[in-house]
Tab-separated table of C-alpha atoms in Angstrom:
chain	number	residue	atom	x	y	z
A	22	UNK	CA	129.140	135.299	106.004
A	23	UNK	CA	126.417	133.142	107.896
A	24	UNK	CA	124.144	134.142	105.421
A	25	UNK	CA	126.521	132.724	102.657
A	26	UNK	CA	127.724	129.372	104.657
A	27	UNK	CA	123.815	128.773	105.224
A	28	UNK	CA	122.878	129.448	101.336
A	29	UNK	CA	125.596	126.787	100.417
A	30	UNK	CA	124.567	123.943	103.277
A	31	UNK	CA	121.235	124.578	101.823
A	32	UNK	CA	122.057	123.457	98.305
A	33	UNK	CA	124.607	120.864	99.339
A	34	UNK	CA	121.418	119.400	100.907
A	35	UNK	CA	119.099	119.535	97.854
A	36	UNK	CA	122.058	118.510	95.610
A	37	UNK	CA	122.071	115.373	97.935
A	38	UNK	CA	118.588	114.569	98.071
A	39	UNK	CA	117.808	115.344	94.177
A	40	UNK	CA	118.361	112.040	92.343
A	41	UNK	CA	116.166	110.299	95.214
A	42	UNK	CA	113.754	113.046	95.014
A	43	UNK	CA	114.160	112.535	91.025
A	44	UNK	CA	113.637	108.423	90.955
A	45	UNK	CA	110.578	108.697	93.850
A	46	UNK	CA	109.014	111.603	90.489
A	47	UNK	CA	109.275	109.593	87.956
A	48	UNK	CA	108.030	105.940	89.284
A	49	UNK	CA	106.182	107.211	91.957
A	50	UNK	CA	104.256	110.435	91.246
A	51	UNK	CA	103.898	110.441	87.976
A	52	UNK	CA	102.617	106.973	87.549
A	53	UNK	CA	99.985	107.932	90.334
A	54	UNK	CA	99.426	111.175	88.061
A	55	UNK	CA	98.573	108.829	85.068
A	56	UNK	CA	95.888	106.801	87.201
A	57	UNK	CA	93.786	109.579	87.851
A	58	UNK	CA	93.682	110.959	84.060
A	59	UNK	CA	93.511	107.006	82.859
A	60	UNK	CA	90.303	106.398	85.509
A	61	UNK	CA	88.503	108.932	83.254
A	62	UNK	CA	88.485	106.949	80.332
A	63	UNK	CA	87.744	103.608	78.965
A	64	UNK	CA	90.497	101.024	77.214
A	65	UNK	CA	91.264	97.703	77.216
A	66	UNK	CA	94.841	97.903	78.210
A	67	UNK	CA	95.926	96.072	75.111
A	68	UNK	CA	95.564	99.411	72.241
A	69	UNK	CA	96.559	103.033	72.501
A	70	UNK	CA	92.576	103.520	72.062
A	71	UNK	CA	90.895	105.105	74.498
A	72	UNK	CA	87.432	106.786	75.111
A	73	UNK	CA	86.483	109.311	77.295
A	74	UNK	CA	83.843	108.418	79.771
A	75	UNK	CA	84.333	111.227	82.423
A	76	UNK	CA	83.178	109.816	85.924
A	77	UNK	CA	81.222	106.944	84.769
A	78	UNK	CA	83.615	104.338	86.072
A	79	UNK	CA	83.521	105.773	89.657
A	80	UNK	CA	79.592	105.573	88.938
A	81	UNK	CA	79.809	101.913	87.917
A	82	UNK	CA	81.847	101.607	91.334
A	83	UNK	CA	78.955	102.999	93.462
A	84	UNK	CA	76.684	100.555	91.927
A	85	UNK	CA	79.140	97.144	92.148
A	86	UNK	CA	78.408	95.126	94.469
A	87	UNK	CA	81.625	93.424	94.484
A	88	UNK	CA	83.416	96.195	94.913
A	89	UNK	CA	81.901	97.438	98.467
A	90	UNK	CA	81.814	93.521	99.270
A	91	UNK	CA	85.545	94.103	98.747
A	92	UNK	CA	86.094	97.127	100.798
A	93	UNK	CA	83.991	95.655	103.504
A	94	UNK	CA	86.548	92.790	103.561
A	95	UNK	CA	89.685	94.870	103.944
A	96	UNK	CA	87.611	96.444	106.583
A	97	UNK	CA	87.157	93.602	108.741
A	98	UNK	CA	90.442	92.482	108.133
A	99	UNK	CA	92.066	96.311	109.498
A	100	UNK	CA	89.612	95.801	112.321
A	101	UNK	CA	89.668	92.108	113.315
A	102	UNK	CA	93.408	91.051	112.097
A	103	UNK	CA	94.577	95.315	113.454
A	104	UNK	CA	93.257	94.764	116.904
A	105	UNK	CA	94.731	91.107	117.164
A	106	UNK	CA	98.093	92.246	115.751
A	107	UNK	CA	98.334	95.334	118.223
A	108	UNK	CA	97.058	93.388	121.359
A	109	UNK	CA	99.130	90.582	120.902
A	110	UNK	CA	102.291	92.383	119.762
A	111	UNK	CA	102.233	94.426	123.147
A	112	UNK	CA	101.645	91.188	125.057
A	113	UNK	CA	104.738	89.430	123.566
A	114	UNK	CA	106.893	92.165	123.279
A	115	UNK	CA	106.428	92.434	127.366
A	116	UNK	CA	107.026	88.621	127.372
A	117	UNK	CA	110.456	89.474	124.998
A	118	UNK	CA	111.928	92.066	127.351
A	119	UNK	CA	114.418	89.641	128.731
A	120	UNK	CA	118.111	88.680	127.388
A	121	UNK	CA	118.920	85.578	127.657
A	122	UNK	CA	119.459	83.161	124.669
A	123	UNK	CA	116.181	81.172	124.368
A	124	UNK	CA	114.000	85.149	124.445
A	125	UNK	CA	116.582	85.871	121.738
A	126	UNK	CA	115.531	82.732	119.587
A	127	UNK	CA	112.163	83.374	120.049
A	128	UNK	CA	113.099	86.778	118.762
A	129	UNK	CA	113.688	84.721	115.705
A	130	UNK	CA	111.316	82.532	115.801
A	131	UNK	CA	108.801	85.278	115.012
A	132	UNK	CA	110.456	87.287	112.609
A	133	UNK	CA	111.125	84.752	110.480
A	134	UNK	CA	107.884	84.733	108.336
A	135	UNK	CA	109.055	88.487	107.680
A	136	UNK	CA	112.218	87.153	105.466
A	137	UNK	CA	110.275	84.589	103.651
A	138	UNK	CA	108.215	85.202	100.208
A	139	UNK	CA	104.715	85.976	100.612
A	140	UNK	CA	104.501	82.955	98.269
A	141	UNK	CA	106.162	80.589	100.460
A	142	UNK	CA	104.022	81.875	103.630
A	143	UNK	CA	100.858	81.161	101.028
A	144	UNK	CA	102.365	77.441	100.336
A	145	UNK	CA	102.307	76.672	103.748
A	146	UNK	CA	99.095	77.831	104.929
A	147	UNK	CA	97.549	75.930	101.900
A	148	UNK	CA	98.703	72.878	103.028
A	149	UNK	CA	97.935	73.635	106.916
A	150	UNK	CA	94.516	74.398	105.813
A	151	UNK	CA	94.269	71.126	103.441
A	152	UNK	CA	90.835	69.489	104.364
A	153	UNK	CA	91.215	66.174	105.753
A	154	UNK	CA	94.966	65.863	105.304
A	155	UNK	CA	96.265	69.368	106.517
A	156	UNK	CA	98.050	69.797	110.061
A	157	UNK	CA	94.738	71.968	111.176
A	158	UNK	CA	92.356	69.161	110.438
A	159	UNK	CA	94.554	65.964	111.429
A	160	UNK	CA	94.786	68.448	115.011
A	161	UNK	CA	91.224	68.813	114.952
A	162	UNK	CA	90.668	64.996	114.857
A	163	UNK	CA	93.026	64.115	117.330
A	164	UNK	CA	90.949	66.006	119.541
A	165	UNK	CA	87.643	64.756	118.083
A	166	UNK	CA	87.041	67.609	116.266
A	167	UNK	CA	85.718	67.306	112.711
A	168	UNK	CA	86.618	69.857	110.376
A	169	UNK	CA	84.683	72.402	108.176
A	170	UNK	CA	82.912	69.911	105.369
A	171	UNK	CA	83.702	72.461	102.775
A	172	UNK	CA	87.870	72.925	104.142
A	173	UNK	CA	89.153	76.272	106.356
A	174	UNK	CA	88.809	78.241	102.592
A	175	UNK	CA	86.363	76.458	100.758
A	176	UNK	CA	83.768	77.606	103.629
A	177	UNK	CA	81.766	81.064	102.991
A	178	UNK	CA	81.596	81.796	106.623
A	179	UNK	CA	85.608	80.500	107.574
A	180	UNK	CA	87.640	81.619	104.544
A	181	UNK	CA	88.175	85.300	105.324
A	182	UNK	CA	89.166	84.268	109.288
A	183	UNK	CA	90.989	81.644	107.850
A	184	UNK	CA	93.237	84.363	105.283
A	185	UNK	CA	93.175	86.813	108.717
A	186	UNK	CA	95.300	83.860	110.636
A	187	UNK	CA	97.637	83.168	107.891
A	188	UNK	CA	98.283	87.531	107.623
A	189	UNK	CA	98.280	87.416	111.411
A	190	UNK	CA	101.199	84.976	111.356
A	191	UNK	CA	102.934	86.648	108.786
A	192	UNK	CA	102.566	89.955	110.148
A	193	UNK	CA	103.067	89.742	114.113
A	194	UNK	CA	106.441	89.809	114.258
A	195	UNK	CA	107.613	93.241	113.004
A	196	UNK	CA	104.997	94.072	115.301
A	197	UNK	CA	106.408	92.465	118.211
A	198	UNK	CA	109.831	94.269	117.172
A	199	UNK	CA	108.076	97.660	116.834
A	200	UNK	CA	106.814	97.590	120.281
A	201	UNK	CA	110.079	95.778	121.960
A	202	UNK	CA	112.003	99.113	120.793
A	203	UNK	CA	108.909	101.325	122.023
A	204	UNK	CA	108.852	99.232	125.336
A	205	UNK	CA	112.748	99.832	125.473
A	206	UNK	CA	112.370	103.567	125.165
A	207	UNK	CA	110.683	104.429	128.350
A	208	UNK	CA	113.131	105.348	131.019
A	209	UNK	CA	113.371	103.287	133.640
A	210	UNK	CA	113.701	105.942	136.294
A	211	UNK	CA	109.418	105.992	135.173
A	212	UNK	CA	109.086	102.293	135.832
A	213	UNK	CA	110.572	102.626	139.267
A	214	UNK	CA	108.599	105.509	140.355
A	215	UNK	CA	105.678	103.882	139.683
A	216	UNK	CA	106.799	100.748	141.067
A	217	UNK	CA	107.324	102.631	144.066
A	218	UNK	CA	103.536	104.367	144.046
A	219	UNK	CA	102.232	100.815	144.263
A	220	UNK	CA	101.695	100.279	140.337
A	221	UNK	CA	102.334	96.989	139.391
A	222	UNK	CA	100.932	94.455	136.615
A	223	UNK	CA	97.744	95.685	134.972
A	224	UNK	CA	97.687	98.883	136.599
A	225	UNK	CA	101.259	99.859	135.707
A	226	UNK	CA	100.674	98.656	132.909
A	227	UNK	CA	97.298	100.596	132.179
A	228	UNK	CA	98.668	104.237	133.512
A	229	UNK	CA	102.398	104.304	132.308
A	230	UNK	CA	103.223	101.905	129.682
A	231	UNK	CA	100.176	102.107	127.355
A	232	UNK	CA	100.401	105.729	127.071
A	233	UNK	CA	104.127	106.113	126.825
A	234	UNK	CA	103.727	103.989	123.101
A	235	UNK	CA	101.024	106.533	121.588
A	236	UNK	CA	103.680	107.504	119.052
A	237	UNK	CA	104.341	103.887	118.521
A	238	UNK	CA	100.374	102.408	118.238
A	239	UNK	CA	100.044	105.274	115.746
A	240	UNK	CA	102.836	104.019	113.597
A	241	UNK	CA	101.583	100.338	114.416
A	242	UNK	CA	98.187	101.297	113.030
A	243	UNK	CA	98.997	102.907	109.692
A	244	UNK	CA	101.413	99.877	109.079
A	245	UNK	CA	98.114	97.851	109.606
A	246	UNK	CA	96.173	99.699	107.631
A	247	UNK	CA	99.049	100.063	104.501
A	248	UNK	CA	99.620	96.043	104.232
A	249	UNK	CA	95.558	95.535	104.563
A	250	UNK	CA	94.763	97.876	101.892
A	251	UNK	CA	97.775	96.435	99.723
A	252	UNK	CA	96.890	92.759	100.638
A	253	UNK	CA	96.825	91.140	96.991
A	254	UNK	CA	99.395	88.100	97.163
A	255	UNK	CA	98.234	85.709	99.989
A	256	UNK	CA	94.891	86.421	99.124
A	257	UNK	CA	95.041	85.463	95.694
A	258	UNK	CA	97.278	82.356	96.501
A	259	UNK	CA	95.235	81.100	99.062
A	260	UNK	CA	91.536	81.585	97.466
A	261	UNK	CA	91.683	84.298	94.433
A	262	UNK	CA	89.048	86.346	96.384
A	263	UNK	CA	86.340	82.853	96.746
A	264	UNK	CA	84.354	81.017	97.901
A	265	UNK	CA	81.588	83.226	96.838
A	266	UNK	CA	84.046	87.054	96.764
A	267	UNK	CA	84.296	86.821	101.090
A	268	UNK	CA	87.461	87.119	100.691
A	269	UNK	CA	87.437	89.358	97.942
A	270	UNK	CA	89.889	92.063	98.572
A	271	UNK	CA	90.414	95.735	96.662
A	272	UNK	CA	93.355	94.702	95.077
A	273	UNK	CA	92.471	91.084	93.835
A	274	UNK	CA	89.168	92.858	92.603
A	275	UNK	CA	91.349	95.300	90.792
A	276	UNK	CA	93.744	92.424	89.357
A	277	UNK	CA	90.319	90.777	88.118
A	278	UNK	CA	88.804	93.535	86.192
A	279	UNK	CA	92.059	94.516	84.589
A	280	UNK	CA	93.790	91.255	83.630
A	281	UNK	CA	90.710	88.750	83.306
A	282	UNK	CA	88.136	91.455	82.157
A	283	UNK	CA	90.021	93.852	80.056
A	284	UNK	CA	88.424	96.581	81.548
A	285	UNK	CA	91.855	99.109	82.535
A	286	UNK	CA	89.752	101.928	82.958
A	287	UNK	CA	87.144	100.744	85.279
A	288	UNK	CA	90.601	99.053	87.111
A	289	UNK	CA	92.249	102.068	87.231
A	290	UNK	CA	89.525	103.585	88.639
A	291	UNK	CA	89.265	101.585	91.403
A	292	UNK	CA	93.048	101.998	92.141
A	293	UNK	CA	92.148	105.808	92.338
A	294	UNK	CA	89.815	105.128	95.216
A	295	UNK	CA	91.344	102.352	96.769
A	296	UNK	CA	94.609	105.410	97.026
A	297	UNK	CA	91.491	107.750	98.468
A	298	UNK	CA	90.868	105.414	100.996
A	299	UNK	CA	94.177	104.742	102.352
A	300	UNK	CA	94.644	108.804	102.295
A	301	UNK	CA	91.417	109.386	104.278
A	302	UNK	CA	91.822	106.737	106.688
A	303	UNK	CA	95.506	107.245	107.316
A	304	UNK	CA	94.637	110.790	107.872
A	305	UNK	CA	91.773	109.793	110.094
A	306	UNK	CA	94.468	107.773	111.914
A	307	UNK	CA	97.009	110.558	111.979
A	308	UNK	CA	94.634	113.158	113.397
A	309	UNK	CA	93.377	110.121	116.605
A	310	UNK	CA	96.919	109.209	117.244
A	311	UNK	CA	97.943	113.678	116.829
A	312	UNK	CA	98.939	114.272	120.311
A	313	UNK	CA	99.269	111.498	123.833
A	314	UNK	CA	96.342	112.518	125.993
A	315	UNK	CA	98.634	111.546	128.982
A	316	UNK	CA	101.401	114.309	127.862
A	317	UNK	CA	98.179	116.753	127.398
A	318	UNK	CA	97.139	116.250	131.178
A	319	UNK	CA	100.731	116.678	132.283
């Protein structure tokens, strides 16, 4: 009879989750299918005509020096714009703990580039950044500051910082959220035991609260790492991969070669290792972040 009742719950629960399972198939895995047999050959994206080059597109790859210029970008960006986003999203989600009305606004406050087009958030920060006239520079010169000659993304060495503020913005406040739930999650009966052994501020801080979030930093980082690998809108808005490709990203490369170029295979083949890379380094991230060092020790 348990047997039977168990057989039944199991295919009530498969009947439940089939037409998700069937949608996520078809738009999701075999599309992904396609890229890897379409990164084998070469097309122009505009005829069913296609030639079969084997691996010579991931060859070209090796040899484009765009392309690691590109990667290198998104890696300084998941480095630089990660640590900033992690740091800072602890630090004001502590500041957020309280309840009153004005931490509730702030609340707001930062969450509200979350609920706004990526296009909008790329508006603005093209204006802030305006030479001469923008908000930064007119700042700058109240202070006596002159600006960058060439503007905040016209300059080789300030564009890609520049881009990391405006995704820094954009980003910190589902970060802020993500750790004010984490933050919310440790018992307090914890906080008052160490309060009682004489931990307070940094120390407290240090020994209890930064290692009862491990599950949440590792969700924090792959987040990071997802929206820097899929970064393609702000950076295009804001400088279409220029001055000079230091800002190039993997997917405004990608957009380039297929749409400007023609070239769908060698595009296609860069979306196959751009998916590679996010696999590898999320499992890389996975496999740090597998168990909390502090719960080990216990």
């Amino acid at each position: 009879m348990q047997f039977r009742v168990k057989r039944r719950s199991q295919a009530f629960a498969l009947l439940y989750v089939a037409p998700a399972t069937l949608i996520y198939a078809v738009f999701v895995v075999w599309p992904l299918l396609q890229s890897f047999v379409l990164s084998f050959f070469r097309f122009r994206g505009v005829s069913s005509q296609r030639t079969f080059v084997g691996f010579d597109n991931f060859r070209q790859l090796w040899s484009d020096a765009a392309f690691w210029q590109s990667l290198r970008n998104s890696f300084w960006l998941f480095v630089i714009a990660g640590s900033v986003l992690l740091s800072a999203g602890v630090a004001l989600a502590h500041v957020m703990q309280g309840k009153g009305r004005l931490t509730t606004a702030i609340r707001g406050i930062y969450l509200f580039p979350q609920v706004v087009s990526m296009v909008v958030v790329a508006t603005l920060w093209m204006f802030l950044y305006k030479p001469n006239d923008g908000l930064v520079d007119s700042g700058l010169r109240a202070v006596g500051v002159k600006g960058p000659a060439l503007g905040w993304l016209g300059d080789p060495a300030l564009a890609l910082p520049a881009v990391a503020v405006a995704f820094i913005w954009y980003a910190l406040g589902f970060y802020v959220m993500l750790f004010s739930a984490g933050l919310k999650q440790i018992p307090d009966e914890l906080n008052e035991a160490a309060e009682l052994d004489g931990a307070i501020g940094w120390s407290k801080f240090w020994r209890l609260t930064w290692p009862m979030l491990w599950s949440v930093k590792r969700v924090a980082v792959v987040y990071i790492l997802t929206n820097v690998i899929n970064i393609f809108a702000l950076v295009f808005l804001l400088t279409q991969g220029g001055p000079d490709r230091r800002t190039e990203v993997m997917l405004t490369y990608l957009y380039e070669q297929a749409f400007r170029n023609s070239q769908f295979g060698y595009a296609t083949a860069m979306a196959v290792v751009n998916f590679l890379v996010a696999m590898a380094v999320s499992g890389l991230v996975l496999w740090w972040f597998r168990r909390n060092p502090e719960v080990s020790r216990a």
